[in-house]
């Protein structure tokens, strides 16, 4: 079953989750007994969540100068104590990403909130999103592609991150917009359901003081056209992650240009599939951005 929850891992899974090569994990295991794998009748290793947590802690200590031979000599309870001691604002990113991954693997909402609350005491929400959530989501995408995690894991952590984005959007929505020369309309094309990036962009636009109309996923172009009856200067922003596909994306953008483009309107695109747009074909009508930060710097 595709949604079966995974709590036993192969050595390749450990490599994907920790960033430590399987060959190195085997050496650490054989030479220093740092992990205690289970073995099948055919002697194939498998690992539980306790092994994964220990490896992530060891990885952090090793990254900050602890020799694996020294780590292996510590009692079991010493390793998490050392991890807590070296945590600071300087290395919060790596530790937080590890904790968020463990929260995801265990479906542990309490660990997610505890880690987030610790981060927000050290960083702004914007810093957390760029420094921690974006790298985490990139890792999760790779973990999903390599079958290390299930869709249930991905949905669990993504929903919790969305909650935090929405809370911070609501705080900004209570403030009066300071810039009134243009309005941003944010939407996703039909069958595009990945809205986390667009949601954070909503936050960034509000943070800049602009008015933003968030329409969300699967918005027909004809419905976007109706917004022109309400606002004079609109920037339509679309985020392409999986839709439209590479074969149809230029036709879709062409339809947006036909339906929406005029002297008072701009069309901005970003997302993984936006790089497939033939930008030169519509060079005077659209702008394609490589990242959220690039788009924000052009507001």
PDB file of C-alpha atoms in Angstrom:
ATOM      1  CA  UNK A   1       0.000   0.000   0.000  1.00  0.00           C
ATOM      2  CA  UNK A   2       1.374   3.400  -0.938  1.00  0.00           C
ATOM      3  CA  UNK A   3       0.293   5.049   2.341  1.00  0.00           C
ATOM      4  CA  UNK A   4       1.743   2.390   4.660  1.00  0.00           C
ATOM      5  CA  UNK A   5       3.578   4.162   7.474  1.00  0.00           C
ATOM      6  CA  UNK A   6       7.267   3.366   7.588  1.00  0.00           C
ATOM      7  CA  UNK A   7       9.011   2.727  10.911  1.00  0.00           C
ATOM      8  CA  UNK A   8      11.645   0.194   9.846  1.00  0.00           C
ATOM      9  CA  UNK A   9      14.408   1.466   7.585  1.00  0.00           C
ATOM     10  CA  UNK A  10      17.053   0.087   5.271  1.00  0.00           C
ATOM     11  CA  UNK A  11      20.620   1.344   5.397  1.00  0.00           C
ATOM     12  CA  UNK A  12      19.857   3.286   2.205  1.00  0.00           C
ATOM     13  CA  UNK A  13      16.989   5.021   4.025  1.00  0.00           C
ATOM     14  CA  UNK A  14      19.398   6.003   6.808  1.00  0.00           C
ATOM     15  CA  UNK A  15      21.767   7.412   4.201  1.00  0.00           C
ATOM     16  CA  UNK A  16      18.961   9.496   2.684  1.00  0.00           C
ATOM     17  CA  UNK A  17      17.740  10.773   6.057  1.00  0.00           C
ATOM     18  CA  UNK A  18      21.134  11.535   7.623  1.00  0.00           C
ATOM     19  CA  UNK A  19      23.299  12.461   4.639  1.00  0.00           C
ATOM     20  CA  UNK A  20      25.913   9.902   5.783  1.00  0.00           C
ATOM     21  CA  UNK A  21      26.911   7.404   3.088  1.00  0.00           C
ATOM     22  CA  UNK A  22      25.787   3.801   3.627  1.00  0.00           C
ATOM     23  CA  UNK A  23      29.419   2.656   3.378  1.00  0.00           C
ATOM     24  CA  UNK A  24      30.381   5.005   6.234  1.00  0.00           C
ATOM     25  CA  UNK A  25      27.400   3.876   8.341  1.00  0.00           C
ATOM     26  CA  UNK A  26      28.540   0.259   7.906  1.00  0.00           C
ATOM     27  CA  UNK A  27      32.065   1.167   9.018  1.00  0.00           C
ATOM     28  CA  UNK A  28      30.799   3.058  12.065  1.00  0.00           C
ATOM     29  CA  UNK A  29      28.543   0.147  12.928  1.00  0.00           C
ATOM     30  CA  UNK A  30      31.186  -2.561  12.478  1.00  0.00           C
ATOM     31  CA  UNK A  31      34.136  -0.719  14.025  1.00  0.00           C
ATOM     32  CA  UNK A  32      32.427   1.262  16.794  1.00  0.00           C
ATOM     33  CA  UNK A  33      29.064  -0.489  17.380  1.00  0.00           C
ATOM     34  CA  UNK A  34      27.219   2.844  17.271  1.00  0.00           C
ATOM     35  CA  UNK A  35      24.035   1.262  15.901  1.00  0.00           C
ATOM     36  CA  UNK A  36      22.223  -1.973  16.632  1.00  0.00           C
ATOM     37  CA  UNK A  37      20.483  -3.110  13.454  1.00  0.00           C
ATOM     38  CA  UNK A  38      17.987  -5.912  13.220  1.00  0.00           C
ATOM     39  CA  UNK A  39      18.848  -8.609  10.689  1.00  0.00           C
ATOM     40  CA  UNK A  40      16.748 -10.826   8.481  1.00  0.00           C
ATOM     41  CA  UNK A  41      17.355 -14.535   8.004  1.00  0.00           C
ATOM     42  CA  UNK A  42      19.479 -13.591   5.000  1.00  0.00           C
ATOM     43  CA  UNK A  43      21.516 -11.145   7.126  1.00  0.00           C
ATOM     44  CA  UNK A  44      20.089  -7.961   5.609  1.00  0.00           C
ATOM     45  CA  UNK A  45      20.231  -5.001   8.001  1.00  0.00           C
ATOM     46  CA  UNK A  46      17.187  -3.008   9.043  1.00  0.00           C
ATOM     47  CA  UNK A  47      16.881  -0.162  11.562  1.00  0.00           C
ATOM     48  CA  UNK A  48      14.180   1.218  13.834  1.00  0.00           C
ATOM     49  CA  UNK A  49      13.364   4.815  14.808  1.00  0.00           C
ATOM     50  CA  UNK A  50      15.689   4.634  17.826  1.00  0.00           C
ATOM     51  CA  UNK A  51      18.608   3.869  15.510  1.00  0.00           C
ATOM     52  CA  UNK A  52      17.575   6.727  13.229  1.00  0.00           C
ATOM     53  CA  UNK A  53      17.412   9.209  16.115  1.00  0.00           C
ATOM     54  CA  UNK A  54      20.838   8.110  17.373  1.00  0.00           C
ATOM     55  CA  UNK A  55      22.380   8.395  13.913  1.00  0.00           C
ATOM     56  CA  UNK A  56      20.996  11.920  13.452  1.00  0.00           C
ATOM     57  CA  UNK A  57      22.477  12.936  16.811  1.00  0.00           C
ATOM     58  CA  UNK A  58      25.828  11.348  15.955  1.00  0.00           C
ATOM     59  CA  UNK A  59      25.795  13.109  12.589  1.00  0.00           C
ATOM     60  CA  UNK A  60      25.341  16.482  14.285  1.00  0.00           C
ATOM     61  CA  UNK A  61      28.151  15.842  16.785  1.00  0.00           C
ATOM     62  CA  UNK A  62      30.464  14.628  14.031  1.00  0.00           C
ATOM     63  CA  UNK A  63      29.708  17.719  11.965  1.00  0.00           C
ATOM     64  CA  UNK A  64      30.831  19.887  14.874  1.00  0.00           C
ATOM     65  CA  UNK A  65      34.171  18.206  15.402  1.00  0.00           C
ATOM     66  CA  UNK A  66      33.522  15.183  17.586  1.00  0.00           C
ATOM     67  CA  UNK A  67      35.450  12.106  16.428  1.00  0.00           C
ATOM     68  CA  UNK A  68      33.339   9.030  15.854  1.00  0.00           C
ATOM     69  CA  UNK A  69      35.663   6.964  18.101  1.00  0.00           C
ATOM     70  CA  UNK A  70      35.026   9.406  20.947  1.00  0.00           C
ATOM     71  CA  UNK A  71      31.263   9.471  20.364  1.00  0.00           C
ATOM     72  CA  UNK A  72      31.203   5.658  20.430  1.00  0.00           C
ATOM     73  CA  UNK A  73      32.832   5.636  23.874  1.00  0.00           C
ATOM     74  CA  UNK A  74      30.043   7.697  25.465  1.00  0.00           C
ATOM     75  CA  UNK A  75      27.145   6.112  27.358  1.00  0.00           C
ATOM     76  CA  UNK A  76      23.843   6.163  25.467  1.00  0.00           C
ATOM     77  CA  UNK A  77      22.411   9.056  27.505  1.00  0.00           C
ATOM     78  CA  UNK A  78      25.502  11.224  26.931  1.00  0.00           C
ATOM     79  CA  UNK A  79      24.963  11.700  23.183  1.00  0.00           C
ATOM     80  CA  UNK A  80      21.643  13.626  23.338  1.00  0.00           C
ATOM     81  CA  UNK A  81      23.057  15.660  26.258  1.00  0.00           C
ATOM     82  CA  UNK A  82      26.012  16.757  24.098  1.00  0.00           C
ATOM     83  CA  UNK A  83      23.664  17.609  21.247  1.00  0.00           C
ATOM     84  CA  UNK A  84      21.668  19.890  23.537  1.00  0.00           C
ATOM     85  CA  UNK A  85      24.866  21.537  24.800  1.00  0.00           C
ATOM     86  CA  UNK A  86      26.159  22.494  21.353  1.00  0.00           C
ATOM     87  CA  UNK A  87      22.814  23.832  20.124  1.00  0.00           C
ATOM     88  CA  UNK A  88      22.938  27.586  19.622  1.00  0.00           C
ATOM     89  CA  UNK A  89      21.560  30.138  17.196  1.00  0.00           C
ATOM     90  CA  UNK A  90      24.644  29.451  15.071  1.00  0.00           C
ATOM     91  CA  UNK A  91      23.804  25.804  14.411  1.00  0.00           C
ATOM     92  CA  UNK A  92      20.054  25.894  15.039  1.00  0.00           C
ATOM     93  CA  UNK A  93      19.325  25.103  11.389  1.00  0.00           C
ATOM     94  CA  UNK A  94      20.883  21.630  11.298  1.00  0.00           C
ATOM     95  CA  UNK A  95      19.496  20.584  14.657  1.00  0.00           C
ATOM     96  CA  UNK A  96      16.004  21.878  13.865  1.00  0.00           C
ATOM     97  CA  UNK A  97      15.900  20.087  10.512  1.00  0.00           C
ATOM     98  CA  UNK A  98      16.865  16.824  12.253  1.00  0.00           C
ATOM     99  CA  UNK A  99      14.177  17.327  14.897  1.00  0.00           C
ATOM    100  CA  UNK A 100      11.545  18.172  12.291  1.00  0.00           C
ATOM    101  CA  UNK A 101      12.465  15.019  10.381  1.00  0.00           C
ATOM    102  CA  UNK A 102      12.086  12.962  13.555  1.00  0.00           C
ATOM    103  CA  UNK A 103       8.748  14.662  14.247  1.00  0.00           C
ATOM    104  CA  UNK A 104       7.682  13.682  10.732  1.00  0.00           C
ATOM    105  CA  UNK A 105       8.860  10.074  11.026  1.00  0.00           C
ATOM    106  CA  UNK A 106       7.095   9.624  14.404  1.00  0.00           C
ATOM    107  CA  UNK A 107       4.025  11.748  13.514  1.00  0.00           C
ATOM    108  CA  UNK A 108       5.027  13.668  16.638  1.00  0.00           C
ATOM    109  CA  UNK A 109       3.127  16.961  16.739  1.00  0.00           C
ATOM    110  CA  UNK A 110       4.549  17.856  20.173  1.00  0.00           C
ATOM    111  CA  UNK A 111       8.139  17.623  18.910  1.00  0.00           C
ATOM    112  CA  UNK A 112       7.263  19.798  15.909  1.00  0.00           C
ATOM    113  CA  UNK A 113       5.803  22.546  18.107  1.00  0.00           C
ATOM    114  CA  UNK A 114       8.596  22.331  20.684  1.00  0.00           C
ATOM    115  CA  UNK A 115      11.211  22.701  17.933  1.00  0.00           C
ATOM    116  CA  UNK A 116       9.324  25.550  16.282  1.00  0.00           C
ATOM    117  CA  UNK A 117       8.856  27.390  19.582  1.00  0.00           C
ATOM    118  CA  UNK A 118      12.573  27.084  20.304  1.00  0.00           C
ATOM    119  CA  UNK A 119      13.399  28.444  16.827  1.00  0.00           C
ATOM    120  CA  UNK A 120      10.996  31.379  17.057  1.00  0.00           C
ATOM    121  CA  UNK A 121      12.702  32.453  20.276  1.00  0.00           C
ATOM    122  CA  UNK A 122      15.947  32.761  18.291  1.00  0.00           C
ATOM    123  CA  UNK A 123      14.815  33.804  14.800  1.00  0.00           C
ATOM    124  CA  UNK A 124      12.079  35.687  12.947  1.00  0.00           C
ATOM    125  CA  UNK A 125       9.437  33.657  11.122  1.00  0.00           C
ATOM    126  CA  UNK A 126      10.911  34.794   7.808  1.00  0.00           C
ATOM    127  CA  UNK A 127      14.347  33.488   8.840  1.00  0.00           C
ATOM    128  CA  UNK A 128      12.827  30.182   9.937  1.00  0.00           C
ATOM    129  CA  UNK A 129      11.091  29.729   6.601  1.00  0.00           C
ATOM    130  CA  UNK A 130      14.169  30.481   4.484  1.00  0.00           C
ATOM    131  CA  UNK A 131      16.803  28.884   6.739  1.00  0.00           C
ATOM    132  CA  UNK A 132      14.896  25.817   7.957  1.00  0.00           C
ATOM    133  CA  UNK A 133      11.569  25.133   6.241  1.00  0.00           C
ATOM    134  CA  UNK A 134      12.767  25.534   2.641  1.00  0.00           C
ATOM    135  CA  UNK A 135      15.801  23.206   3.092  1.00  0.00           C
ATOM    136  CA  UNK A 136      13.577  20.784   5.038  1.00  0.00           C
ATOM    137  CA  UNK A 137      10.956  20.708   2.277  1.00  0.00           C
ATOM    138  CA  UNK A 138      13.655  20.182  -0.348  1.00  0.00           C
ATOM    139  CA  UNK A 139      14.957  17.212   1.647  1.00  0.00           C
ATOM    140  CA  UNK A 140      11.445  15.851   2.076  1.00  0.00           C
ATOM    141  CA  UNK A 141      10.933  16.009  -1.705  1.00  0.00           C
ATOM    142  CA  UNK A 142      14.029  13.865  -2.210  1.00  0.00           C
ATOM    143  CA  UNK A 143      13.022  11.463   0.582  1.00  0.00           C
ATOM    144  CA  UNK A 144       9.615  11.006  -1.037  1.00  0.00           C
ATOM    145  CA  UNK A 145      11.175  10.394  -4.464  1.00  0.00           C
ATOM    146  CA  UNK A 146      13.493   7.720  -3.034  1.00  0.00           C
ATOM    147  CA  UNK A 147      10.609   5.988  -1.195  1.00  0.00           C
ATOM    148  CA  UNK A 148      12.211   6.688   2.192  1.00  0.00           C
ATOM    149  CA  UNK A 149       9.007   8.303   3.461  1.00  0.00           C
ATOM    150  CA  UNK A 150       5.349   7.801   2.632  1.00  0.00           C
ATOM    151  CA  UNK A 151       2.859  10.417   1.405  1.00  0.00           C
ATOM    152  CA  UNK A 152       1.403  10.350   4.928  1.00  0.00           C
ATOM    153  CA  UNK A 153       4.707  11.650   6.338  1.00  0.00           C
ATOM    154  CA  UNK A 154       4.904  14.427   3.752  1.00  0.00           C
ATOM    155  CA  UNK A 155       1.292  15.526   4.300  1.00  0.00           C
ATOM    156  CA  UNK A 156       1.715  15.528   8.088  1.00  0.00           C
ATOM    157  CA  UNK A 157       4.735  17.858   8.150  1.00  0.00           C
ATOM    158  CA  UNK A 158       3.473  20.066   5.304  1.00  0.00           C
ATOM    159  CA  UNK A 159       0.177  20.684   7.092  1.00  0.00           C
ATOM    160  CA  UNK A 160       1.952  21.728  10.296  1.00  0.00           C
ATOM    161  CA  UNK A 161       4.156  24.153   8.346  1.00  0.00           C
ATOM    162  CA  UNK A 162       1.064  25.552   6.592  1.00  0.00           C
ATOM    163  CA  UNK A 163      -0.498  26.218   9.989  1.00  0.00           C
ATOM    164  CA  UNK A 164       2.493  28.358  10.972  1.00  0.00           C
ATOM    165  CA  UNK A 165       2.403  30.268   7.686  1.00  0.00           C
ATOM    166  CA  UNK A 166      -1.322  30.974   8.127  1.00  0.00           C
ATOM    167  CA  UNK A 167      -0.872  32.185  11.710  1.00  0.00           C
ATOM    168  CA  UNK A 168       1.770  34.674  10.561  1.00  0.00           C
ATOM    169  CA  UNK A 169      -0.340  35.789   7.581  1.00  0.00           C
ATOM    170  CA  UNK A 170      -3.242  36.508   9.917  1.00  0.00           C
ATOM    171  CA  UNK A 171      -1.040  38.743  12.066  1.00  0.00           C
ATOM    172  CA  UNK A 172      -0.131  40.846   9.011  1.00  0.00           C
ATOM    173  CA  UNK A 173      -3.691  40.966   7.696  1.00  0.00           C
ATOM    174  CA  UNK A 174      -4.743  42.883  10.789  1.00  0.00           C
ATOM    175  CA  UNK A 175      -2.411  45.728   9.755  1.00  0.00           C
ATOM    176  CA  UNK A 176      -3.313  48.419   7.232  1.00  0.00           C
ATOM    177  CA  UNK A 177      -1.544  48.134   3.868  1.00  0.00           C
ATOM    178  CA  UNK A 178       0.943  50.964   3.398  1.00  0.00           C
ATOM    179  CA  UNK A 179       1.312  50.595  -0.401  1.00  0.00           C
ATOM    180  CA  UNK A 180      -1.683  51.036  -2.674  1.00  0.00           C
ATOM    181  CA  UNK A 181      -0.207  51.390  -6.183  1.00  0.00           C
ATOM    182  CA  UNK A 182      -0.814  47.732  -7.085  1.00  0.00           C
ATOM    183  CA  UNK A 183      -2.620  44.604  -5.907  1.00  0.00           C
ATOM    184  CA  UNK A 184      -1.217  41.071  -5.998  1.00  0.00           C
ATOM    185  CA  UNK A 185      -3.573  38.232  -6.934  1.00  0.00           C
ATOM    186  CA  UNK A 186      -2.154  34.819  -6.035  1.00  0.00           C
ATOM    187  CA  UNK A 187      -3.490  31.582  -7.492  1.00  0.00           C
ATOM    188  CA  UNK A 188      -2.552  28.102  -8.659  1.00  0.00           C
ATOM    189  CA  UNK A 189      -3.562  26.549 -11.996  1.00  0.00           C
ATOM    190  CA  UNK A 190      -6.037  23.708 -12.352  1.00  0.00           C
ATOM    191  CA  UNK A 191      -4.923  20.462 -10.671  1.00  0.00           C
ATOM    192  CA  UNK A 192      -2.007  22.176  -8.918  1.00  0.00           C
ATOM    193  CA  UNK A 193      -2.351  21.389  -5.203  1.00  0.00           C
ATOM    194  CA  UNK A 194       1.094  22.379  -3.871  1.00  0.00           C
ATOM    195  CA  UNK A 195       0.304  25.742  -2.312  1.00  0.00           C
ATOM    196  CA  UNK A 196       2.850  26.113   0.497  1.00  0.00           C
ATOM    197  CA  UNK A 197       5.223  28.247  -1.579  1.00  0.00           C
ATOM    198  CA  UNK A 198       2.389  30.502  -2.725  1.00  0.00           C
ATOM    199  CA  UNK A 199       1.150  30.807   0.847  1.00  0.00           C
ATOM    200  CA  UNK A 200       4.551  31.991   2.043  1.00  0.00           C
ATOM    201  CA  UNK A 201       4.690  34.443  -0.855  1.00  0.00           C
ATOM    202  CA  UNK A 202       1.363  35.806   0.415  1.00  0.00           C
ATOM    203  CA  UNK A 203       3.093  36.418   3.760  1.00  0.00           C
ATOM    204  CA  UNK A 204       6.031  38.177   2.054  1.00  0.00           C
ATOM    205  CA  UNK A 205       3.744  40.455   0.026  1.00  0.00           C
ATOM    206  CA  UNK A 206       1.822  41.490   3.137  1.00  0.00           C
ATOM    207  CA  UNK A 207       5.107  42.039   4.969  1.00  0.00           C
ATOM    208  CA  UNK A 208       6.080  44.483   2.204  1.00  0.00           C
ATOM    209  CA  UNK A 209       2.875  46.442   2.847  1.00  0.00           C
ATOM    210  CA  UNK A 210       0.934  45.519  -0.308  1.00  0.00           C
ATOM    211  CA  UNK A 211      -2.635  44.289  -0.651  1.00  0.00           C
ATOM    212  CA  UNK A 212      -2.848  40.627  -1.638  1.00  0.00           C
ATOM    213  CA  UNK A 213      -5.845  38.578  -2.813  1.00  0.00           C
ATOM    214  CA  UNK A 214      -5.193  34.894  -2.164  1.00  0.00           C
ATOM    215  CA  UNK A 215      -7.329  32.569  -4.317  1.00  0.00           C
ATOM    216  CA  UNK A 216      -5.432  29.307  -3.804  1.00  0.00           C
ATOM    217  CA  UNK A 217      -5.483  26.130  -5.825  1.00  0.00           C
ATOM    218  CA  UNK A 218      -7.138  25.121  -9.112  1.00  0.00           C
ATOM    219  CA  UNK A 219      -8.270  28.589 -10.168  1.00  0.00           C
ATOM    220  CA  UNK A 220      -9.611  28.859 -13.760  1.00  0.00           C
ATOM    221  CA  UNK A 221      -8.170  31.720 -15.820  1.00  0.00           C
ATOM    222  CA  UNK A 222     -11.662  33.042 -16.578  1.00  0.00           C
ATOM    223  CA  UNK A 223     -12.260  33.541 -12.843  1.00  0.00           C
ATOM    224  CA  UNK A 224      -9.008  35.492 -12.569  1.00  0.00           C
ATOM    225  CA  UNK A 225     -10.243  37.826 -15.280  1.00  0.00           C
ATOM    226  CA  UNK A 226     -13.124  38.901 -13.032  1.00  0.00           C
ATOM    227  CA  UNK A 227     -10.662  40.546 -10.616  1.00  0.00           C
ATOM    228  CA  UNK A 228      -9.955  43.206 -13.243  1.00  0.00           C
ATOM    229  CA  UNK A 229     -13.434  44.581 -12.575  1.00  0.00           C
ATOM    230  CA  UNK A 230     -12.400  45.405  -9.012  1.00  0.00           C
ATOM    231  CA  UNK A 231      -8.787  46.626  -9.199  1.00  0.00           C
ATOM    232  CA  UNK A 232      -6.928  48.891 -11.622  1.00  0.00           C
ATOM    233  CA  UNK A 233      -3.332  47.662 -11.347  1.00  0.00           C
ATOM    234  CA  UNK A 234      -2.977  43.916 -10.765  1.00  0.00           C
ATOM    235  CA  UNK A 235       0.008  41.591 -10.644  1.00  0.00           C
ATOM    236  CA  UNK A 236      -1.223  38.023 -11.153  1.00  0.00           C
ATOM    237  CA  UNK A 237       1.172  35.553  -9.523  1.00  0.00           C
ATOM    238  CA  UNK A 238       1.088  31.814 -10.280  1.00  0.00           C
ATOM    239  CA  UNK A 239       3.237  29.061  -8.783  1.00  0.00           C
ATOM    240  CA  UNK A 240       3.867  25.984 -10.982  1.00  0.00           C
ATOM    241  CA  UNK A 241       5.105  22.862  -9.173  1.00  0.00           C
ATOM    242  CA  UNK A 242       3.477  19.920 -11.008  1.00  0.00           C
ATOM    243  CA  UNK A 243       0.905  21.622 -13.255  1.00  0.00           C
ATOM    244  CA  UNK A 244       0.659  22.537 -16.055  1.00  0.00           C
ATOM    245  CA  UNK A 245       3.081  19.896 -17.368  1.00  0.00           C
ATOM    246  CA  UNK A 246       6.058  20.628 -19.627  1.00  0.00           C
ATOM    247  CA  UNK A 247       4.117  19.876 -22.813  1.00  0.00           C
ATOM    248  CA  UNK A 248       1.244  22.260 -22.097  1.00  0.00           C
ATOM    249  CA  UNK A 249       2.791  25.001 -19.986  1.00  0.00           C
ATOM    250  CA  UNK A 250       3.452  27.414 -22.883  1.00  0.00           C
ATOM    251  CA  UNK A 251      -0.127  27.041 -24.107  1.00  0.00           C
ATOM    252  CA  UNK A 252      -1.390  27.719 -20.577  1.00  0.00           C
ATOM    253  CA  UNK A 253       0.780  30.819 -20.180  1.00  0.00           C
ATOM    254  CA  UNK A 254      -0.319  31.966 -23.642  1.00  0.00           C
ATOM    255  CA  UNK A 255      -3.944  31.685 -22.558  1.00  0.00           C
ATOM    256  CA  UNK A 256      -3.197  33.755 -19.449  1.00  0.00           C
ATOM    257  CA  UNK A 257      -1.553  36.412 -21.604  1.00  0.00           C
ATOM    258  CA  UNK A 258      -4.556  36.478 -23.955  1.00  0.00           C
ATOM    259  CA  UNK A 259      -7.149  36.627 -21.160  1.00  0.00           C
ATOM    260  CA  UNK A 260      -5.392  38.876 -18.646  1.00  0.00           C
ATOM    261  CA  UNK A 261      -2.599  40.930 -20.158  1.00  0.00           C
ATOM    262  CA  UNK A 262      -2.946  44.686 -20.707  1.00  0.00           C
ATOM    263  CA  UNK A 263      -1.048  47.865 -19.837  1.00  0.00           C
ATOM    264  CA  UNK A 264      -2.288  47.822 -16.236  1.00  0.00           C
ATOM    265  CA  UNK A 265      -1.632  44.120 -15.617  1.00  0.00           C
ATOM    266  CA  UNK A 266       1.491  42.034 -15.037  1.00  0.00           C
ATOM    267  CA  UNK A 267       1.900  38.250 -15.005  1.00  0.00           C
ATOM    268  CA  UNK A 268       4.535  36.777 -12.685  1.00  0.00           C
ATOM    269  CA  UNK A 269       5.442  33.083 -12.540  1.00  0.00           C
ATOM    270  CA  UNK A 270       7.666  30.940 -10.350  1.00  0.00           C
ATOM    271  CA  UNK A 271       8.031  27.330  -9.231  1.00  0.00           C
ATOM    272  CA  UNK A 272       9.856  24.249 -10.481  1.00  0.00           C
ATOM    273  CA  UNK A 273       7.957  24.068 -13.800  1.00  0.00           C
ATOM    274  CA  UNK A 274       8.119  27.815 -14.440  1.00  0.00           C
ATOM    275  CA  UNK A 275      11.673  27.281 -15.704  1.00  0.00           C
ATOM    276  CA  UNK A 276      10.119  25.402 -18.651  1.00  0.00           C
ATOM    277  CA  UNK A 277       8.242  28.472 -19.888  1.00  0.00           C
ATOM    278  CA  UNK A 278       9.481  29.939 -23.189  1.00  0.00           C
ATOM    279  CA  UNK A 279       9.957  33.366 -21.603  1.00  0.00           C
ATOM    280  CA  UNK A 280      11.261  34.997 -24.795  1.00  0.00           C
ATOM    281  CA  UNK A 281       7.975  34.192 -26.521  1.00  0.00           C
ATOM    282  CA  UNK A 282       6.184  36.513 -24.083  1.00  0.00           C
ATOM    283  CA  UNK A 283       9.140  38.687 -23.094  1.00  0.00           C
ATOM    284  CA  UNK A 284       7.122  41.903 -22.823  1.00  0.00           C
ATOM    285  CA  UNK A 285       4.118  40.295 -21.096  1.00  0.00           C
ATOM    286  CA  UNK A 286       5.439  38.045 -18.315  1.00  0.00           C
ATOM    287  CA  UNK A 287       8.229  37.741 -15.739  1.00  0.00           C
ATOM    288  CA  UNK A 288       9.624  34.369 -14.597  1.00  0.00           C
ATOM    289  CA  UNK A 289      11.435  34.161 -11.245  1.00  0.00           C
ATOM    290  CA  UNK A 290      13.776  31.454  -9.998  1.00  0.00           C
ATOM    291  CA  UNK A 291      12.821  31.774  -6.337  1.00  0.00           C
ATOM    292  CA  UNK A 292      10.541  33.485  -3.842  1.00  0.00           C
ATOM    293  CA  UNK A 293      13.400  35.690  -2.642  1.00  0.00           C
ATOM    294  CA  UNK A 294      14.114  36.848  -6.202  1.00  0.00           C
ATOM    295  CA  UNK A 295      10.453  37.763  -6.713  1.00  0.00           C
ATOM    296  CA  UNK A 296      10.278  39.611  -3.392  1.00  0.00           C
ATOM    297  CA  UNK A 297      13.368  41.663  -4.247  1.00  0.00           C
ATOM    298  CA  UNK A 298      11.611  42.829  -7.448  1.00  0.00           C
ATOM    299  CA  UNK A 299       8.463  44.156  -5.759  1.00  0.00           C
TER     300      UNK A 299
END
